[in-house]
Amino acid sequence: MKPFTIVVPAYNEEEILADNIKQLTSYLTPHTLYEIIIVSNGSTDSTEAIGRELEKKFPQVRSFALPEKSVGRAFKKGITEAKYEHIIFIDADLSADLVFISKANDLLDKNVLVLGTKIGGLQNRSLFRKLGSFVFYLSVLTIMGLRYADYAPGAKAYRKSFLEKYFNYIDDYTSFVLNLTFIAHVKKEPVAEVAIACDDRRISRFNLWREAASKYRGLFTLKFKQLTGSL
C-alpha cells in the first residue's frame, strides 16, 4: 500500500479530538507510512492545544491552526503541508467507516479523485440530513449533469498532483468537492465512488441552513462559469 496523508479539519472539537486521533492511529498502525494532519480552524476552545499535544505524542501527527473557521482553508492548508501524493480527507468525528481509508488509497492508484458516498451506503443520520443530501444530489444532476452522489467534504480522497493543478477551484467553504468533481469530469480524469457506512447523529458544528445556502451558491456559481466559459 502506498503512503498517504490524512487531513482532519477541526472546529471546536475538544471533546472528541484526542480520543478520535488515538483511535485513528490505532486503526492505521499496520500501515508503515502515513501521516495525520490536524487543522484547527477558528476554534475557540482547547482544540488547538490538544492538537499540539497529539503532535508531541504521535510521530505521525502534525497539527496546525488557522484563525478563521473555514473547511476549505483547512483543506488547502492540509494540501500544502502533505508529504504524500495520496490525500484522504476525514471528518474529526470519524462518522464515516474507516475502511474507506484503505479502499480510497488503493483506488487512487488509478483515479485522481475518490468519492465516499453516504447515499449508497448504510446511513445512521437524521432524516433532515438524508433529505438534504438527496435533494442536493438531484440538483447537481439536473443543473450540471453529474451523476455522483455525495459532495460533502468528509470521506473524500485525492491525488495531490491533481489538487495542485486545480488549486484555484478550492473555495474557502464546502463547494470545493463539487468544483473538483466537475473539473475531473470535464477533463475526463478518472473518478471512483465508494459506498460508505456513516454514523453521524451528533449536533452539527455548523449552521445547516447556512451550509445549504453556501452549497447552492457554489452550485449556481459553477454553472454560471460553465455557461460563460470561464472555467
Coordinates of C-alpha atoms in Angstrom, one line a residue:
M1 CA 0.0 0.0 0.0
K2 CA 1.3 3.4 -0.9
P3 CA 1.9 6.0 1.8
F4 CA -0.8 8.5 2.4
T5 CA -1.8 11.7 4.2
I6 CA -5.0 12.1 6.2
V7 CA -6.3 15.6 6.6
V8 CA -8.6 16.2 9.6
P9 CA -10.2 19.7 9.9
A10 CA -11.2 20.5 13.4
Y11 CA -13.5 23.2 14.7
N12 CA -14.2 23.2 18.5
E13 CA -13.6 19.5 18.8
E14 CA -12.0 19.4 22.3
E15 CA -14.4 16.8 23.5
I16 CA -13.6 14.2 20.8
L17 CA -10.3 15.1 19.1
A18 CA -7.8 13.3 21.4
D19 CA -9.8 10.1 21.6
N20 CA -10.6 10.0 17.9
I21 CA -7.0 10.7 16.8
K22 CA -5.8 7.9 19.1
Q23 CA -8.5 5.6 17.6
L24 CA -7.3 6.6 14.1
T25 CA -3.7 5.9 14.8
S26 CA -4.5 2.5 16.3
Y27 CA -6.5 1.6 13.3
L28 CA -3.7 2.7 11.0
T29 CA -0.8 1.1 12.9
P30 CA -0.4 -1.7 10.3
H31 CA 0.4 0.9 7.7
T32 CA 4.0 1.9 7.9
L33 CA 3.9 5.2 6.0
Y34 CA 1.2 7.6 6.7
E35 CA 0.7 11.0 8.4
I36 CA -2.3 12.7 10.0
I37 CA -2.6 16.5 9.6
I38 CA -4.9 18.2 12.0
V39 CA -6.0 21.7 11.0
S40 CA -7.9 23.6 13.7
N41 CA -9.8 26.4 12.0
G42 CA -11.3 29.2 14.1
S43 CA -11.6 27.0 17.2
T44 CA -12.4 29.0 20.4
D45 CA -11.9 26.0 22.8
S46 CA -8.8 23.9 23.5
T47 CA -8.8 22.1 20.1
E48 CA -5.6 23.9 19.1
A49 CA -3.8 22.9 22.4
I50 CA -5.0 19.3 22.1
G51 CA -3.6 19.2 18.6
R52 CA -0.2 20.3 19.8
E53 CA -0.2 17.6 22.5
L54 CA -1.2 14.9 20.0
E55 CA 1.7 16.1 17.7
K56 CA 4.1 15.6 20.6
K57 CA 2.7 12.1 21.5
F58 CA 2.4 10.6 18.0
P59 CA 5.2 11.0 15.4
Q60 CA 2.7 10.5 12.6
V61 CA 0.6 13.5 13.7
R62 CA 1.2 17.2 12.7
S63 CA -1.1 19.9 13.9
F64 CA -1.8 23.4 12.5
A65 CA -4.1 26.2 13.4
L66 CA -5.9 28.8 11.3
P67 CA -7.5 31.9 12.8
E68 CA -10.9 31.7 11.0
K69 CA -13.5 28.9 10.7
S70 CA -13.2 27.6 7.1
V71 CA -13.3 24.0 6.0
G72 CA -11.9 25.0 2.6
R73 CA -8.9 26.8 4.1
A74 CA -8.2 23.9 6.4
F75 CA -8.2 21.6 3.3
K76 CA -5.8 23.9 1.5
K77 CA -3.5 24.0 4.4
G78 CA -3.6 20.2 4.6
I79 CA -2.7 20.0 0.9
T80 CA 0.3 22.4 1.1
E81 CA 1.6 20.6 4.1
A82 CA 1.0 17.0 2.9
K83 CA 4.1 14.9 2.3
Y84 CA 2.4 12.2 0.2
E85 CA 0.7 12.0 -3.2
H86 CA -2.4 10.3 -1.8
I87 CA -4.5 12.7 0.4
I88 CA -7.6 11.5 2.3
F89 CA -10.0 13.9 3.9
I90 CA -11.7 12.6 7.1
D91 CA -14.1 14.4 9.5
A92 CA -12.9 14.8 13.1
D93 CA -15.9 12.8 14.4
L94 CA -14.9 9.8 12.3
S95 CA -18.5 9.4 11.3
A96 CA -17.5 7.6 8.1
D97 CA -16.4 3.9 8.3
L98 CA -12.6 3.9 8.5
V99 CA -12.4 1.1 5.9
F100 CA -12.8 4.0 3.4
I101 CA -9.2 4.9 4.0
S102 CA -7.6 1.7 2.6
K103 CA -10.2 1.4 -0.2
A104 CA -9.6 5.0 -1.3
N105 CA -5.8 4.7 -1.0
D106 CA -5.9 1.7 -3.4
L107 CA -8.3 3.4 -5.8
L108 CA -6.0 6.5 -6.0
D109 CA -3.5 4.3 -7.9
K110 CA -5.8 4.7 -10.9
N111 CA -8.0 7.6 -10.1
V112 CA -7.5 11.3 -9.3
L113 CA -10.5 11.5 -7.0
V114 CA -12.4 9.0 -4.8
L115 CA -15.8 10.0 -3.5
G116 CA -17.1 8.3 -0.4
T117 CA -20.9 8.2 -0.9
K118 CA -23.3 8.1 2.0
I119 CA -26.4 7.7 -0.2
G120 CA -25.1 4.4 -1.5
G121 CA -24.1 3.1 2.0
L122 CA -25.6 2.5 5.4
Q123 CA -26.7 5.8 6.8
N124 CA -27.3 6.5 10.5
R125 CA -28.2 10.1 10.1
S126 CA -31.2 12.3 10.7
L127 CA -34.0 12.4 8.1
F128 CA -33.3 16.1 7.6
R129 CA -29.7 15.4 6.6
K130 CA -30.6 12.5 4.4
L131 CA -33.2 14.6 2.5
G132 CA -30.8 17.5 2.2
S133 CA -28.1 15.3 0.7
F134 CA -30.6 13.7 -1.7
V135 CA -32.1 17.0 -2.9
F136 CA -28.6 18.4 -3.5
Y137 CA -27.7 15.3 -5.5
L138 CA -30.8 15.8 -7.6
S139 CA -30.0 19.5 -8.1
V140 CA -26.4 18.7 -9.2
L141 CA -27.7 16.0 -11.5
T142 CA -30.2 18.4 -13.1
I143 CA -28.1 21.5 -13.3
M144 CA -24.6 20.1 -14.0
G145 CA -25.4 16.6 -15.3
L146 CA -23.1 14.9 -12.8
R147 CA -24.3 11.6 -11.5
Y148 CA -22.1 11.3 -8.5
A149 CA -24.0 11.0 -5.2
D150 CA -22.1 12.8 -2.5
Y151 CA -20.3 16.2 -2.4
A152 CA -19.8 16.6 1.3
P153 CA -16.1 17.2 2.3
G154 CA -15.7 14.2 4.5
A155 CA -14.6 10.8 3.2
K156 CA -13.0 12.0 0.0
A157 CA -9.6 11.3 -1.4
Y158 CA -7.4 12.9 -4.0
R159 CA -4.1 12.8 -5.7
K160 CA -2.0 15.8 -4.5
S161 CA -0.9 16.5 -8.1
F162 CA -4.5 16.8 -9.2
L163 CA -5.2 19.2 -6.3
E164 CA -2.2 21.3 -7.0
K165 CA -3.1 21.6 -10.7
Y166 CA -6.6 22.8 -9.9
F167 CA -5.9 24.6 -6.6
N168 CA -7.8 27.7 -7.6
Y169 CA -11.0 25.7 -7.7
I170 CA -10.8 25.0 -4.0
D171 CA -13.1 27.6 -2.3
D172 CA -13.0 28.6 1.4
Y173 CA -16.3 26.9 2.2
T174 CA -17.6 23.5 1.1
S175 CA -18.2 23.8 -2.6
F176 CA -14.7 22.5 -3.5
V177 CA -15.7 18.9 -3.7
L178 CA -18.3 19.7 -6.4
N179 CA -15.9 22.0 -8.2
L180 CA -13.1 19.4 -8.3
T181 CA -15.5 16.6 -9.3
F182 CA -16.8 18.7 -12.2
I183 CA -13.3 19.7 -13.3
A184 CA -12.3 16.0 -13.2
H185 CA -15.4 15.2 -15.3
V186 CA -14.7 17.9 -17.8
K187 CA -11.1 17.0 -18.2
K188 CA -12.0 13.3 -18.4
E189 CA -9.9 12.4 -15.4
P190 CA -10.8 9.1 -13.7
V191 CA -13.1 9.3 -10.7
A192 CA -14.2 6.5 -8.4
E193 CA -17.1 6.2 -6.0
V194 CA -17.2 4.1 -2.8
A195 CA -20.4 3.4 -0.8
I196 CA -19.6 4.1 2.9
A197 CA -21.4 3.4 6.1
C198 CA -22.0 6.7 8.1
D199 CA -22.9 7.2 11.7
D200 CA -23.5 10.9 12.1
R201 CA -26.0 11.6 14.8
R202 CA -24.4 14.4 16.8
I203 CA -25.4 18.0 16.5
S204 CA -23.7 19.7 13.6
R205 CA -20.8 22.2 14.4
F206 CA -22.2 24.3 11.6
N207 CA -25.5 26.1 10.8
L208 CA -27.1 23.6 8.4
W209 CA -29.2 26.2 6.7
R210 CA -26.2 28.4 6.1
E211 CA -24.2 25.4 4.8
A212 CA -27.1 24.6 2.4
A213 CA -27.1 28.2 1.1
S214 CA -23.4 28.1 0.6
K215 CA -23.6 24.8 -1.3
Y216 CA -26.3 26.1 -3.7
R217 CA -24.5 29.3 -4.2
G218 CA -21.4 27.3 -5.1
L219 CA -23.5 25.2 -7.5
F220 CA -25.0 28.1 -9.3
T221 CA -21.6 29.9 -9.5
L222 CA -20.1 26.8 -11.1
K223 CA -23.0 26.7 -13.6
F224 CA -22.5 30.3 -14.4
K225 CA -18.8 29.8 -15.0
Q226 CA -19.6 26.8 -17.3
L227 CA -22.1 28.9 -19.3
T228 CA -19.7 31.8 -19.7
G229 CA -16.7 29.7 -20.5
S230 CA -14.7 30.9 -17.5
L231 CA -13.9 27.6 -16.0

